[in-house]
mmCIF file of C-alpha atoms and ligand atoms in Angstrom:
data_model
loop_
_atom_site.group_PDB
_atom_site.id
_atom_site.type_symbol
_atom_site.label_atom_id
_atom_site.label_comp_id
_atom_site.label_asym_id
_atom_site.label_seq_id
_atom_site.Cartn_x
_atom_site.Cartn_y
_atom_site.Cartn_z
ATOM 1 C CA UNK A 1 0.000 0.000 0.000
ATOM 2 C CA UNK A 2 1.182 3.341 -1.457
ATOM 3 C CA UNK A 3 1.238 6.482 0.424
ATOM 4 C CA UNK A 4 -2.057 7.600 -0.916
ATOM 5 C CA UNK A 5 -3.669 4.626 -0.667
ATOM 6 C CA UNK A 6 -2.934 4.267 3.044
ATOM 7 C CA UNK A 7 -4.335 7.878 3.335
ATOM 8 C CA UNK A 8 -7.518 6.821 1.030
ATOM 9 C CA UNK A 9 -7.856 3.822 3.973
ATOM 10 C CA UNK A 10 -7.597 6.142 6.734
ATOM 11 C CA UNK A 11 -9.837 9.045 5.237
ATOM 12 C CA UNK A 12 -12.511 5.285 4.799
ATOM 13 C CA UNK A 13 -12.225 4.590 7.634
ATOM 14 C CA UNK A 14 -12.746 7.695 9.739
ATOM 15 C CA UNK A 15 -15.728 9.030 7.108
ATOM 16 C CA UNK A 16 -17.433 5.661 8.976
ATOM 17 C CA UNK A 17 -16.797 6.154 12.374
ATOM 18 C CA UNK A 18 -17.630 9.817 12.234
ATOM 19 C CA UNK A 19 -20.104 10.419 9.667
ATOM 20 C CA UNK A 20 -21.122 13.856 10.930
ATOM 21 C CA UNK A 21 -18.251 15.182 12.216
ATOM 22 C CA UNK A 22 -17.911 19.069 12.519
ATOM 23 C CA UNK A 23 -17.416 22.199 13.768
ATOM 24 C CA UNK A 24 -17.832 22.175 17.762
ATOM 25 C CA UNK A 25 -17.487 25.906 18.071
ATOM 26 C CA UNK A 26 -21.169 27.539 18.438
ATOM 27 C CA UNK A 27 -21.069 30.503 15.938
ATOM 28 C CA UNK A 28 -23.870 32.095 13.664
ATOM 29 C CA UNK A 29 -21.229 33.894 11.490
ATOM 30 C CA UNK A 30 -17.509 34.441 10.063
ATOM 31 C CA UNK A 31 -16.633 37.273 13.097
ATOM 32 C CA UNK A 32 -18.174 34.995 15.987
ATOM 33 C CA UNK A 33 -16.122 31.783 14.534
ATOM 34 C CA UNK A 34 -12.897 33.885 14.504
ATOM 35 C CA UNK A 35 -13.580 35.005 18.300
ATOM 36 C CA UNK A 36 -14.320 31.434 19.104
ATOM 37 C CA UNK A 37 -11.231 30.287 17.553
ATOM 38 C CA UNK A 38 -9.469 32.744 19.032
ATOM 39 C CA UNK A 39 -10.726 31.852 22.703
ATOM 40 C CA UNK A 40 -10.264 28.305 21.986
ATOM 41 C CA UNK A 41 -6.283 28.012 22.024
ATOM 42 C CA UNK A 42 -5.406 25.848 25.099
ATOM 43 C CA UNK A 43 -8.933 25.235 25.879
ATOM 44 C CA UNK A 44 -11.651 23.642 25.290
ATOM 45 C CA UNK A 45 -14.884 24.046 22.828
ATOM 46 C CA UNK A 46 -16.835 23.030 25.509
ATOM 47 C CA UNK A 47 -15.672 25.866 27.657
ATOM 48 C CA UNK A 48 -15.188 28.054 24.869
ATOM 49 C CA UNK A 49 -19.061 27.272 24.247
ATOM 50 C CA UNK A 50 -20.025 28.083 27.631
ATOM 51 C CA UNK A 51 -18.737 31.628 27.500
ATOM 52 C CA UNK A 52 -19.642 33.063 24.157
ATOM 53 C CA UNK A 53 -23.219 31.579 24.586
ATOM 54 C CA UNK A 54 -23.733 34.959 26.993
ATOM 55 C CA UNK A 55 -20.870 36.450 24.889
ATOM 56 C CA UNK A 56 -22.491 37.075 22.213
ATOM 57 C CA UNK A 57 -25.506 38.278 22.953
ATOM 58 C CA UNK A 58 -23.783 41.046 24.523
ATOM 59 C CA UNK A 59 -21.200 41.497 21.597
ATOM 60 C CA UNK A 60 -22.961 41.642 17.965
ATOM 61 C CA UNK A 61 -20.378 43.683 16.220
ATOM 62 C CA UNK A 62 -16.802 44.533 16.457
ATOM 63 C CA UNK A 63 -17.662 47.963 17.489
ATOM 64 C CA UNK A 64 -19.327 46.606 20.301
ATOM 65 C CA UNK A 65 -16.422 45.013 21.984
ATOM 66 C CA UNK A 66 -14.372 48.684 22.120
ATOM 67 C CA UNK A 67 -17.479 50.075 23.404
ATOM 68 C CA UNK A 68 -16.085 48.803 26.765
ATOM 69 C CA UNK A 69 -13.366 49.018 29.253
ATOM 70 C CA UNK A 70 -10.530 45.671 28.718
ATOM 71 C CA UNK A 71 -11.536 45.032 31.986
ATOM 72 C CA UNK A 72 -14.881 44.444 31.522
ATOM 73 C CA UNK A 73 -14.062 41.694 28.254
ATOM 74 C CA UNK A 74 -11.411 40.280 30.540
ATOM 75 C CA UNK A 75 -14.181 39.400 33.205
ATOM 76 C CA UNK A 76 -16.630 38.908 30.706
ATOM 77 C CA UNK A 77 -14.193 35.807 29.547
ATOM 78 C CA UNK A 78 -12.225 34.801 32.536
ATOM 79 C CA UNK A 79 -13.047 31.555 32.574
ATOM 80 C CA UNK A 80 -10.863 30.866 29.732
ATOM 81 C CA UNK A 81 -7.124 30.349 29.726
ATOM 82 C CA UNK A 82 -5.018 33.472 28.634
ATOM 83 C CA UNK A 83 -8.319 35.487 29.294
ATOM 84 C CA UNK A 84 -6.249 38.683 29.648
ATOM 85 C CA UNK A 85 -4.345 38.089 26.306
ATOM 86 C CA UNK A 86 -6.936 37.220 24.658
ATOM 87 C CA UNK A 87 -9.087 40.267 25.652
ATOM 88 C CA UNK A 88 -6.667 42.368 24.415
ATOM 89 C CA UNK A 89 -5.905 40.856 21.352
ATOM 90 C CA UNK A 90 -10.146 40.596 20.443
ATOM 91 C CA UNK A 91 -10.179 44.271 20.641
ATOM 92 C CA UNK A 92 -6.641 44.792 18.568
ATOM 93 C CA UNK A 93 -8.641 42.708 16.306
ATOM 94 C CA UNK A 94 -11.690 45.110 16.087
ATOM 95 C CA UNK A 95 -9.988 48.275 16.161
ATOM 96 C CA UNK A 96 -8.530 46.633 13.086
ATOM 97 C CA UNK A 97 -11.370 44.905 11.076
ATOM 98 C CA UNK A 98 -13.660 48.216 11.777
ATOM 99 C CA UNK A 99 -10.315 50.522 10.883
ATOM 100 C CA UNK A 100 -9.398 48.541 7.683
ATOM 101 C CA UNK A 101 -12.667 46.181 6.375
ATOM 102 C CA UNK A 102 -15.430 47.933 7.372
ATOM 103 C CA UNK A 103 -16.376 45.951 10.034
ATOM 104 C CA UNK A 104 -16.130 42.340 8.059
ATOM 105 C CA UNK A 105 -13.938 40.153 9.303
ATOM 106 C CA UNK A 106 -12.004 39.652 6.260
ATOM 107 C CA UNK A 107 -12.105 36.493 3.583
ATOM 108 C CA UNK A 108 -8.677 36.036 2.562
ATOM 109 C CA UNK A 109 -5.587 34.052 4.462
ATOM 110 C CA UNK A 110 -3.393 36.547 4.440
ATOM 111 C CA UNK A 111 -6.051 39.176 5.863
ATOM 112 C CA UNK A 112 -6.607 37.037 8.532
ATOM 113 C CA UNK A 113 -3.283 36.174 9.926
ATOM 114 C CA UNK A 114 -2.733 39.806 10.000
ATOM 115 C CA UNK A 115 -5.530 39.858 12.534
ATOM 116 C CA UNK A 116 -3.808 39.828 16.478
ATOM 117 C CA UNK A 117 -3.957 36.615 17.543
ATOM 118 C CA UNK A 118 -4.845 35.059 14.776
ATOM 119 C CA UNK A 119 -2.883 32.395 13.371
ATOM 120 C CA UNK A 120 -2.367 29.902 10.339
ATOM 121 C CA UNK A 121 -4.786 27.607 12.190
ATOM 122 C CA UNK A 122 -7.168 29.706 12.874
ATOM 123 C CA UNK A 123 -7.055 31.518 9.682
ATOM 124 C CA UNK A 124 -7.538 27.729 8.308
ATOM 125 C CA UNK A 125 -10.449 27.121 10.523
ATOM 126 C CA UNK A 126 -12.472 30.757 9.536
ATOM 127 C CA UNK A 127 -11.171 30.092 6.068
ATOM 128 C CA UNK A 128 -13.050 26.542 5.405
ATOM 129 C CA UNK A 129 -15.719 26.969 8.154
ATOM 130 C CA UNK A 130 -17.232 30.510 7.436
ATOM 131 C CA UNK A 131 -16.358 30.919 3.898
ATOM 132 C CA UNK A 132 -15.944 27.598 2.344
ATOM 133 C CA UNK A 133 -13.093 27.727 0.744
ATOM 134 C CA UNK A 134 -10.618 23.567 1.327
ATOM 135 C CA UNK A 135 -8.454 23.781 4.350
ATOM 136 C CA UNK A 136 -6.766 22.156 6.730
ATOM 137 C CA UNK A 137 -6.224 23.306 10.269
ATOM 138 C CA UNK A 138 -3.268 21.639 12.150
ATOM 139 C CA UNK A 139 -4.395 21.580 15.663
ATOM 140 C CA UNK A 140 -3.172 19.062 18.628
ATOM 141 C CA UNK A 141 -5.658 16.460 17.445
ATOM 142 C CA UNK A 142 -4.940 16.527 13.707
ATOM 143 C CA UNK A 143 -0.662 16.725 14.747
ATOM 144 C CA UNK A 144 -1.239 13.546 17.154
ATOM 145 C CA UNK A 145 -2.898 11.351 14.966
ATOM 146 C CA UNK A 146 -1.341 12.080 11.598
ATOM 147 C CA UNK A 147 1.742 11.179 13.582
ATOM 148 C CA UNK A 148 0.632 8.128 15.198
ATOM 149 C CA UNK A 149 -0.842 6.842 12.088
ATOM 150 C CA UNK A 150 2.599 7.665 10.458
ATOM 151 C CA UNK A 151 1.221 10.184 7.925
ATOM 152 C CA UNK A 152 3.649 12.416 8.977
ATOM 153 C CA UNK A 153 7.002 12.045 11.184
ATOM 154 C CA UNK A 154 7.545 12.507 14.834
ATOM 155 C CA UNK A 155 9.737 16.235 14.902
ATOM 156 C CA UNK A 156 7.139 17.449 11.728
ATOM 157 C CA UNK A 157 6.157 20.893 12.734
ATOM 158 C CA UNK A 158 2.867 21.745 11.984
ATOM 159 C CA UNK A 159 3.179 23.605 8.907
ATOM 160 C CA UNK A 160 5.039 19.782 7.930
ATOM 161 C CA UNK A 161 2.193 18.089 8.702
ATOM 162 C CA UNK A 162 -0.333 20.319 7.144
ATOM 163 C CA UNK A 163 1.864 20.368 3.361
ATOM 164 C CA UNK A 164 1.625 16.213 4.279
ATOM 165 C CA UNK A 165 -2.055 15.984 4.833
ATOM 166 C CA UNK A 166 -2.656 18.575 1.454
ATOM 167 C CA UNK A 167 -0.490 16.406 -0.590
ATOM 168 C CA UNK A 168 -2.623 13.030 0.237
ATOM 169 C CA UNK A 169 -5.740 14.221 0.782
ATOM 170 C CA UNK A 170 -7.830 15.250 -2.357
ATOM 171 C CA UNK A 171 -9.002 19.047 -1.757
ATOM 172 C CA UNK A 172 -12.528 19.169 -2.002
ATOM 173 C CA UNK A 173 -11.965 16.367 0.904
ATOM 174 C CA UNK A 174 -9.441 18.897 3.086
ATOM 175 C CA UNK A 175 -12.217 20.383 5.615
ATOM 176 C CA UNK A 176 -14.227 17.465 6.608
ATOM 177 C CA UNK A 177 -10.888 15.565 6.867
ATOM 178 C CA UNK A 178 -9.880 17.993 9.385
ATOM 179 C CA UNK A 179 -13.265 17.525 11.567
ATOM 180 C CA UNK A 180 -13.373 13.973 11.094
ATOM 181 C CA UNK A 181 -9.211 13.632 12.265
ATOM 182 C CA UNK A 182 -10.281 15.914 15.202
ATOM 183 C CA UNK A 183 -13.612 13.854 16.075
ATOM 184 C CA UNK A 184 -10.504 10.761 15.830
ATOM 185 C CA UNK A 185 -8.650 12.091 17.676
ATOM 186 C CA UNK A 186 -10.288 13.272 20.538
ATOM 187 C CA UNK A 187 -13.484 10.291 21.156
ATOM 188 C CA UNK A 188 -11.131 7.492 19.864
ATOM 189 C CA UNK A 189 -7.524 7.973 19.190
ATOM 190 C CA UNK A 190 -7.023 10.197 22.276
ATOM 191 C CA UNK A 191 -3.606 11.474 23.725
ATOM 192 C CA UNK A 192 -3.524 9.875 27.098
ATOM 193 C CA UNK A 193 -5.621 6.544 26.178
ATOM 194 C CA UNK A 194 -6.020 5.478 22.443
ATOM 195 C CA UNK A 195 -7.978 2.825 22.129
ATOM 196 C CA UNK A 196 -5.375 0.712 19.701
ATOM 197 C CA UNK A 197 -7.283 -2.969 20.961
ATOM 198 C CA UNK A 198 -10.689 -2.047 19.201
ATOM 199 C CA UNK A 199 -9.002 0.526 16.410
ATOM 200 C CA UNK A 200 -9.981 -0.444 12.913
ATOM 201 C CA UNK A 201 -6.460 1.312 12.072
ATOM 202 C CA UNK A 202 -4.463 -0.770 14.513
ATOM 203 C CA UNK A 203 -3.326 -3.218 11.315
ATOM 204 C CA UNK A 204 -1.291 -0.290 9.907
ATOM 205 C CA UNK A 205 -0.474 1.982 12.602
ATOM 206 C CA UNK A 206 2.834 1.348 14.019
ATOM 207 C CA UNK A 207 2.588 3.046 17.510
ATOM 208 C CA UNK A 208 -0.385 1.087 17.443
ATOM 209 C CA UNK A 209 1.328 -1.589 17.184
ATOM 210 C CA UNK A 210 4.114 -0.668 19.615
ATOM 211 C CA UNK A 211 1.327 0.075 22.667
ATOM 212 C CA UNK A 212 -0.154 -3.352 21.938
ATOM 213 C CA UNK A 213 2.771 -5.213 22.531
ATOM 214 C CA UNK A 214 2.642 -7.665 25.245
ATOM 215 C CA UNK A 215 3.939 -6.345 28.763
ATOM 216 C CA UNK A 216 3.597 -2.822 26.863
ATOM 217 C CA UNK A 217 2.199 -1.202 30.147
ATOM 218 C CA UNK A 218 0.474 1.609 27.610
ATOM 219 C CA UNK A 219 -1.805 -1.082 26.823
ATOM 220 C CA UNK A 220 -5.122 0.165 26.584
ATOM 221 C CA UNK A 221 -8.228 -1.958 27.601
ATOM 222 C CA UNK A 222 -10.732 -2.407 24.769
ATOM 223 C CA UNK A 223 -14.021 0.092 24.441
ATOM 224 C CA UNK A 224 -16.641 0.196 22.151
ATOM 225 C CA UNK A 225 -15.953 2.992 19.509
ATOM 226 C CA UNK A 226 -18.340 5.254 19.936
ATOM 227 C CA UNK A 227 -18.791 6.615 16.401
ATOM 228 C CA UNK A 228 -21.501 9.271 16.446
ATOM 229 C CA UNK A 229 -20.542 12.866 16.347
ATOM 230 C CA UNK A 230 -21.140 14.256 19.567
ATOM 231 C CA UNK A 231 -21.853 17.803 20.620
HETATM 232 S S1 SF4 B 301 -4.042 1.970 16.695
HETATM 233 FE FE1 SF4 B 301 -4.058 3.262 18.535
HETATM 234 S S2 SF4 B 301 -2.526 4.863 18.185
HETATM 235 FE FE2 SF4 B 301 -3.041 3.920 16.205
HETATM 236 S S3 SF4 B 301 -4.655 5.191 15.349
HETATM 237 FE FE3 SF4 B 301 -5.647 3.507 16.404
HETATM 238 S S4 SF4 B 301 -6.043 4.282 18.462
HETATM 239 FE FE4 SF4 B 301 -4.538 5.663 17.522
#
């Protein structure tokens, strides 16, 4: 099995197990998905969820998040990690897409990793999720597996494993690729337990392999796959 047909397995394989997977980030449009992004580095969806569900009812529009003090975003979203950075980076961000695009977050890659805190991810993320247009986002999900699956090397930075994943995935496949390796990655393949004894991957995954070794005390127990997308 070539390269691409190991990837044409894999992208089989996943499409079954997570039919519907998606975009866990709440958002109703391309400025509200590139705050949630934002938010969501080194946390959660779930917790990213939980605060722009009252977050955005009180912040429609860009202009509305200068309207205040910083102090009063920072409390507004200090239940997420980096809260003060972030604060200050969402109303860089404003000052910016008000000063420069008239309020639109803009469409283009290079528009948005111009944005403060804004990176290639995220400007991956808004770039296939808001405005349709084949990406796909490295983020610790889509890293871990790729490498664990041997799609891309150990020491591949992300940018590595994103030209990887471009090169074996067929583009009009790139953004539900990257929702169905995250959905992998974190209900089946996960960091701390992967469940390699009931993994319909295990036959050509090496690490795989390696954890089910016997006396390999990463040995995981089996579990049922759960393979519907959850929210
Ligand atoms: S065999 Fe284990 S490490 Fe490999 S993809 Fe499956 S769950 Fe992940």
């Amino acid at each position: 099995m070539n390269a691409k047909q190991k990837m044409r397995h894999i992208l089989d394989v996943i499409a079954d197990m997570f039919p519907d997977a998606h975009c866990e980030l709440n958002h109703s449009n391309p400025f509200e998905l590139t705050i949630a992004v934002l938010l969501s580095a080194q946390c959660t969806d779930e917790t990213v969820n939980k605060v722009t569900a009252s977050l955005f009812q009180k912040y429609k529009r860009p202009e509305h998040y200068l309207d205040v003090p910083l102090e009063e975003l920072e409390q507004d979203i200090r239940r997420i990690g980096l809260f003060r950075s972030k604060a200050s980076n969402i109303q860089k961000l404003c000052r910016i897409v008000i000063d420069k695009y008239d309020g639109e977050v803009p469409a283009s890659h290079e528009g948005l990793t111009e944005l403060p805190g804004v990176g290639r991810k995220t400007a991956n993320v808004v770039m296939s999720n808001a405005f349709g247009v084949p990406a796909i986002a490295v983020d610790t999900h889509v890293d871990r597996v790729s490498k664990r699956l041997g799609v891309a090397k150990p020491d591949d930075t992300v940018l590595e494993v994103e030209k990887k994943l471009m090169k074996l995935v067929p583009r009009e496949e790139w953004t539900l690729t990257h929702h169905r390796l995250i959905f992998f990655g974190r209900y089946h393949c996960k960091a701390q337990s992967p469940q390699c004894q009931i993994c319909p991957l295990l036959e050509l995954c090496k690490e795989g392999k390696q954890r089910m070794k016997p006396g390999n005390k990463t040995k995981n127990k089996g579990i049922k796959p759960k393979i519907a997308s959850r929210g």
